Coordinates of C-alpha atoms and ligand atoms in Angstrom, one line a residue:
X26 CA 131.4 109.2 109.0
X27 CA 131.9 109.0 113.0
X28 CA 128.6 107.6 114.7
X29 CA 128.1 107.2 118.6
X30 CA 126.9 103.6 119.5
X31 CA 126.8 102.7 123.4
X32 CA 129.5 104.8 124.6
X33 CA 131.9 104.8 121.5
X34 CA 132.6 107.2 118.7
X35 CA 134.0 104.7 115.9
X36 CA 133.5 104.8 112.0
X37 CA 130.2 103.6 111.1
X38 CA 132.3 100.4 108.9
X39 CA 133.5 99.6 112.8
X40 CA 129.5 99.9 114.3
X41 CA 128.3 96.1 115.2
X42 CA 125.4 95.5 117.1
X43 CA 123.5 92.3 118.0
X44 CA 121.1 90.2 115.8
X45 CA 119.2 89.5 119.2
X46 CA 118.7 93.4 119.8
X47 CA 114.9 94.1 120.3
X48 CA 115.2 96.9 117.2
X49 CA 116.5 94.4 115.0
X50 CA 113.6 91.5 115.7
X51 CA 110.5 94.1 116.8
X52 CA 111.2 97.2 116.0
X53 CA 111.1 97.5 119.6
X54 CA 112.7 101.5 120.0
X55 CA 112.0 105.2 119.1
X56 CA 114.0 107.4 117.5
X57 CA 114.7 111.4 116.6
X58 CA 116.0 113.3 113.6
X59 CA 117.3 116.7 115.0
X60 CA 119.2 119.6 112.5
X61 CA 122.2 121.0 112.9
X62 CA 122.7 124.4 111.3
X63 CA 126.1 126.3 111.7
X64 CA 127.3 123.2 114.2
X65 CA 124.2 123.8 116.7
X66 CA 121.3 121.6 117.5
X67 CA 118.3 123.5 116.2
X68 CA 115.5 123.2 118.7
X69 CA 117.4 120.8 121.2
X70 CA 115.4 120.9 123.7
X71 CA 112.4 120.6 122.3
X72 CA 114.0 117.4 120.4
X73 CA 115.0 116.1 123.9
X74 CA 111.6 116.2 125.2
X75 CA 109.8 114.2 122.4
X76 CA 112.4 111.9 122.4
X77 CA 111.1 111.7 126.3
X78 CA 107.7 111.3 125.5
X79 CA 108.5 108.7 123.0
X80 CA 110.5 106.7 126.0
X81 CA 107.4 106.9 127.9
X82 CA 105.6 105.8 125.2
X83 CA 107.1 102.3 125.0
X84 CA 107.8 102.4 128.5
X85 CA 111.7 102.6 128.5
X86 CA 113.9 104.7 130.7
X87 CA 115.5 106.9 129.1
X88 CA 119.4 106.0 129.3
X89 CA 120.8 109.5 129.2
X90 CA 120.0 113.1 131.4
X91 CA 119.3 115.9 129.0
X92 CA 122.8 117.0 130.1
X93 CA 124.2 114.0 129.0
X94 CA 122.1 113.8 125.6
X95 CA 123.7 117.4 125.5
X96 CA 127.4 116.9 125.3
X97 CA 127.1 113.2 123.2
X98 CA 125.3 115.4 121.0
X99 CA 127.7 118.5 120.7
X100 CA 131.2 115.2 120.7
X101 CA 129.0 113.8 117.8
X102 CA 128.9 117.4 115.4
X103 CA 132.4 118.1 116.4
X104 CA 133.9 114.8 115.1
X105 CA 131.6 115.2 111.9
X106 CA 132.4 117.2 108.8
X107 CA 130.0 120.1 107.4
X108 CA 128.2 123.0 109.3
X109 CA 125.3 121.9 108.2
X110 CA 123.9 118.2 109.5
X111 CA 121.5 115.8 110.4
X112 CA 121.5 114.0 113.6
X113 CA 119.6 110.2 113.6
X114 CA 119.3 109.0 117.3
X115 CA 118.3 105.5 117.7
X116 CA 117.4 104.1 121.2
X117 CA 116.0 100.1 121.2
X118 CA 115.0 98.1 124.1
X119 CA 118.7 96.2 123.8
X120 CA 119.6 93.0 123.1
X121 CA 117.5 89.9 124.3
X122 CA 116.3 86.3 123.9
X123 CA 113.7 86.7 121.8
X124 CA 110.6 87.0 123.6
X125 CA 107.9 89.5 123.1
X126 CA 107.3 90.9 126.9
X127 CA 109.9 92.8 128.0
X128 CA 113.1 91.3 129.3
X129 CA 113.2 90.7 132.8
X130 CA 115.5 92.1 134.6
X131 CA 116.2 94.6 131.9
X132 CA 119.0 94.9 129.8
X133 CA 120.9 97.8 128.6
X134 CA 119.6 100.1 125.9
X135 CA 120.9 100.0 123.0
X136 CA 121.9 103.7 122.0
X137 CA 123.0 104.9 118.2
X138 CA 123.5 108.0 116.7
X139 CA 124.8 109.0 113.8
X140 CA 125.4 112.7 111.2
X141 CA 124.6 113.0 107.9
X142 CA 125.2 116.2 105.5
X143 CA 122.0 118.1 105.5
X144 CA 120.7 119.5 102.6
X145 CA 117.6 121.8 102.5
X146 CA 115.6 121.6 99.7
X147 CA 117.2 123.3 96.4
X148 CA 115.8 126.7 95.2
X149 CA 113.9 125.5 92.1
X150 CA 112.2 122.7 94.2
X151 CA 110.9 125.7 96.5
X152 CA 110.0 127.5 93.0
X153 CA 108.2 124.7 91.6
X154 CA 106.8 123.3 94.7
X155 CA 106.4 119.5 94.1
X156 CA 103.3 116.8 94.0
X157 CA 101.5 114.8 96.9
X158 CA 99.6 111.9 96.4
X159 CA 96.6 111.0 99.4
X160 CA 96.5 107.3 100.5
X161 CA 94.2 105.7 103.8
X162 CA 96.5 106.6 106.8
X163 CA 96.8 102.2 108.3
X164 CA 99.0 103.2 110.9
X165 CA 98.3 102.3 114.6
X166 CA 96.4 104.4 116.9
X167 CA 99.8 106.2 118.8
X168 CA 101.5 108.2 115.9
X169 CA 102.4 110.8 118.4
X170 CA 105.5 108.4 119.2
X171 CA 108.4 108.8 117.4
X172 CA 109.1 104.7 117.0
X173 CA 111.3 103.1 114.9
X174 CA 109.0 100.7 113.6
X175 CA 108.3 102.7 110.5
X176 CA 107.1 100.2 108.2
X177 CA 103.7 102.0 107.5
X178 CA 105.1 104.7 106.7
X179 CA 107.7 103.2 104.2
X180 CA 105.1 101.4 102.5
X181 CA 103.1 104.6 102.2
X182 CA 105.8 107.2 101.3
X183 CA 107.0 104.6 98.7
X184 CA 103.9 105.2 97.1
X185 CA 104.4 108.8 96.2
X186 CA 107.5 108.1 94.9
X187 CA 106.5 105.4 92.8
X188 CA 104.0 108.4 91.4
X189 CA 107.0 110.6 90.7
X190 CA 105.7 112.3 94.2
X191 CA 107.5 113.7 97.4
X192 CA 105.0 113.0 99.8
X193 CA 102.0 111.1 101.1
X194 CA 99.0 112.8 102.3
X195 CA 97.1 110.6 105.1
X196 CA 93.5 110.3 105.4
X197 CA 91.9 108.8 108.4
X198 CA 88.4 107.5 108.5
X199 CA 86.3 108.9 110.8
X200 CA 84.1 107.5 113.2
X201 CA 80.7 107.9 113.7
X202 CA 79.3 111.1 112.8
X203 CA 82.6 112.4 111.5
X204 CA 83.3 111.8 108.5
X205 CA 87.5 111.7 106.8
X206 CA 90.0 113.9 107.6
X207 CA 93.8 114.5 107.4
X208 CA 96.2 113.6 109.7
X209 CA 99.5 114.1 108.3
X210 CA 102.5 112.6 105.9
X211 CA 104.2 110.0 105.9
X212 CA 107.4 111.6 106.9
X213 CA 106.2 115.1 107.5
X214 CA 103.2 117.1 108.9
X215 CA 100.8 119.2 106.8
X216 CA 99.2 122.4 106.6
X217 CA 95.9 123.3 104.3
X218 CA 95.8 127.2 103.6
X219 CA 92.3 128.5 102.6
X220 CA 91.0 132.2 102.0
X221 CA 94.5 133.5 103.8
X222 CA 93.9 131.3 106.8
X223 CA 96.6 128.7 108.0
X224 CA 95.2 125.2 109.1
X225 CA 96.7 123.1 111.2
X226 CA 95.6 119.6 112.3
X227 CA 95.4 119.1 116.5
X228 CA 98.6 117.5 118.2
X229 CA 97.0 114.6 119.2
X230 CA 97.4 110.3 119.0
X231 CA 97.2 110.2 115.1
X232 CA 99.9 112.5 114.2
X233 CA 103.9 113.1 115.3
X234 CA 103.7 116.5 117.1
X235 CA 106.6 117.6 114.6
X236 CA 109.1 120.2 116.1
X237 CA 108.5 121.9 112.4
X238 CA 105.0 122.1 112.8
X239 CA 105.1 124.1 116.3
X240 CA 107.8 126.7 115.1
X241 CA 105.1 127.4 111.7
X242 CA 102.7 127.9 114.7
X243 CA 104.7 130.1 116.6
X244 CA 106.0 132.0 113.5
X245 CA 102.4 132.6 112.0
X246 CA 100.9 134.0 116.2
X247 CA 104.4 136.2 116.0
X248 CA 103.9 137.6 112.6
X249 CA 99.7 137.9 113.0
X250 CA 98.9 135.2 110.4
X251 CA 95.3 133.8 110.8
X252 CA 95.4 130.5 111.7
X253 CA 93.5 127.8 113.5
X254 CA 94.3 124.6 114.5
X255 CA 91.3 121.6 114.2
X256 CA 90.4 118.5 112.3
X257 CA 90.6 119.0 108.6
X258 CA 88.1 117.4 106.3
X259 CA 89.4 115.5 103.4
X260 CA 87.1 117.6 101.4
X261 CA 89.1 120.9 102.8
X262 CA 92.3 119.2 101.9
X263 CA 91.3 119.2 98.2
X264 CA 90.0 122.7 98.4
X265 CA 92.9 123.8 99.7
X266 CA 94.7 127.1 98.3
X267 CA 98.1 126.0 99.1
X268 CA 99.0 123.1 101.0
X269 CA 102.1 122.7 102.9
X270 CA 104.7 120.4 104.0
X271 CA 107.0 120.5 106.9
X272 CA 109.8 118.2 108.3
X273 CA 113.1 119.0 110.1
X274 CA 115.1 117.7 107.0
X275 CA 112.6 119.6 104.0
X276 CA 112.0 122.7 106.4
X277 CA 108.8 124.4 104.7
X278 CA 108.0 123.2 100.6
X279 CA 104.7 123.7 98.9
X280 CA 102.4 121.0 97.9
X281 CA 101.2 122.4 94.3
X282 CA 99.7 119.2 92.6
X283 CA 97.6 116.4 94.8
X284 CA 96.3 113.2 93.3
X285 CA 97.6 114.7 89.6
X286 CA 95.5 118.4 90.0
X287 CA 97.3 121.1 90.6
X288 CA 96.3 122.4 94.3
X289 CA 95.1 126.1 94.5
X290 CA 96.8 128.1 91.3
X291 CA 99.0 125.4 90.8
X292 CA 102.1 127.4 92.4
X293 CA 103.8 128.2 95.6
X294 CA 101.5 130.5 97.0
X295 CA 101.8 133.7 99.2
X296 CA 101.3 131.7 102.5
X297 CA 104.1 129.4 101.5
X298 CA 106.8 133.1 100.4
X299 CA 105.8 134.1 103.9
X300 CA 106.2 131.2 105.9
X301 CA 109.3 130.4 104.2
X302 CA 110.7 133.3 104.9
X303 CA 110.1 133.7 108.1
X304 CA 111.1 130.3 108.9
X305 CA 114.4 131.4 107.5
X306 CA 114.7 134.2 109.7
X307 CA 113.9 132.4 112.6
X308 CA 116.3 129.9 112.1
X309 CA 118.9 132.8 111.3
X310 CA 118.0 134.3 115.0
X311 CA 118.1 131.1 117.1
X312 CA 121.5 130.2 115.5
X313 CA 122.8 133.8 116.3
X314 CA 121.7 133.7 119.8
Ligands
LIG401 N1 110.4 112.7 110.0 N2 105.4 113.3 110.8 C1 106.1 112.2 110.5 C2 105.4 110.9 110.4 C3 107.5 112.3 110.4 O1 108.3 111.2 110.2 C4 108.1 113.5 110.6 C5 109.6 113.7 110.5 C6 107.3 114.7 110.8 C7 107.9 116.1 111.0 O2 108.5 116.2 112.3 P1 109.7 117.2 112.5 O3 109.3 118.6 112.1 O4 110.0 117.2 113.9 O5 110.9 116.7 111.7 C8 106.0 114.5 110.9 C9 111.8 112.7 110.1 C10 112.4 113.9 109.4 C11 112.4 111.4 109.6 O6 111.8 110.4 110.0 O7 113.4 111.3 108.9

């Protein structure tokens, strides 16, 4: 495996950073996980201009032009194996005494990225769809950025899995008159399907605007599907027909048992065939043109 860190392509045995570097002590940086299908980016741009939105976030300059991000990118693919990957970049606040303001002057970034195979989710798993379980969503109050301080989120994804589960359902309390809803998962966002209609929860602080979640949007205003972004109820989320799961890495899988009941009919549902679909088509298209 070949990563990029700070200028260098080297193996990942050769990769050596600081113990003083701000991701290491605070978990001071942001990151992105981009695909890679037939050796090109899937949805670059759009990739490019969270990971902005995450710098601005935490208030670091971003080290690289998009042009530049471009061709680190494209050196990266090339001098990894497989047409098929996963790109992890990793930006921190760089390598400081340890102190928690920001150093001052600034120092560099420090910049990673590495490849790994990806693998889509195997055709029985999209046959058999697999289980969610729903936990309190603790996580602060700016999910929309993309940091690498994930701990939250490990904490509450380890709980499906210790349930035999994929995935982690979040419930937010409300606030005065409005009462719990869903925000997302722990490492993917969510869709609630009910009476034929696609549900969507609003891009806003509480949940990562996933680059998954707008191309289900655009697919389902292309192809007519009703749908309607809003809050979602937790009630609405146990209700729910078919419930979906999307992530960059998983793609589109259906959520057919929640909390140990089966959700809907207990199968992958018509919303999730179409949607799939689609999605593959879509992907097919963008890589073609
Ligand atoms: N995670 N919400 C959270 C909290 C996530 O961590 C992710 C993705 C998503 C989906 O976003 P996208 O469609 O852009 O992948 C939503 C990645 C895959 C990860 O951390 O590995």
């Amino acid at each position: 495996m070949t990563i990029y860190l700070n200028g260098q392509y080297m193996p990942v045995e050769e990769a050596k950073i600081s113990v003083l570097d701000r991701g290491f002590i605070f978990g001071d940086g942001v990151y992105e996980v981009i695909p890679v299908y037939t050796r090109r980016a899937f949805r670059l741009a759009e990739h490019l201009r969270r990971l902005q939105h995450s710098l601005d976030g935490i208030r670091l300059q971003n080290p690289h032009s998009d042009d530049a991000w471009t061709n680190l990118i494209s050196e990266l693919i090339a001098r990894n194996a497989g047409e098929d990957q996963y790109l992890y970049l990793h930006i921190t606040r760089g390598a400081a005494k340890r102190d928690h303001a920001f150093p001052n002057p600034p120092v560099r970034a420090t910049v990673f990225m590495m490849s790994s195979p990806l693998t889509v989710p195997p055709a029985a798993l999209l046959q058999s769809g697999v289980c969610a379980v729903t936990a309190p969503d603790n996580r602060w109050l700016r999910c929309d950025i993309k940091a690498i301080a994930l701990l939250p989120n490990v904490l509450l994804r380890q709980m499906a899995v210790d349930a035999g589960c994929a995935e982690t359902i979040l419930i937010r309390s409300g606030s005065n008159n409005e009462g719990a809803f869903m925000t997302e998962g722990a490492a993917s966002n969510i869709f609630v399907v009910k009476n034929g209609k696609l549900l969507a929860p609003p891009k806003d602080n509480l949940m990562l605007p996933g680059i998954t979640y707008d191309v289900i949007l655009e697919i389902a205003a292309a192809n007519g599907i009703p749908h309607e972004v809003r809050r979602i109820a937790v009630a609405e989320v146990f209700a729910a027909d078919e419930l979906l799961l999307t992530s960059s890495t998983k793609e589109v899988l259906a959520i057919t048992q929640l909390d140990g009941k089966p959700v809907g009919s207990g199968k992958p549902g018509a919303m999730f065939a179409r949607l799939h679909g689609l999605y593959q088509d879509f992907k097919r298209d963008v890589m073609r043109a």
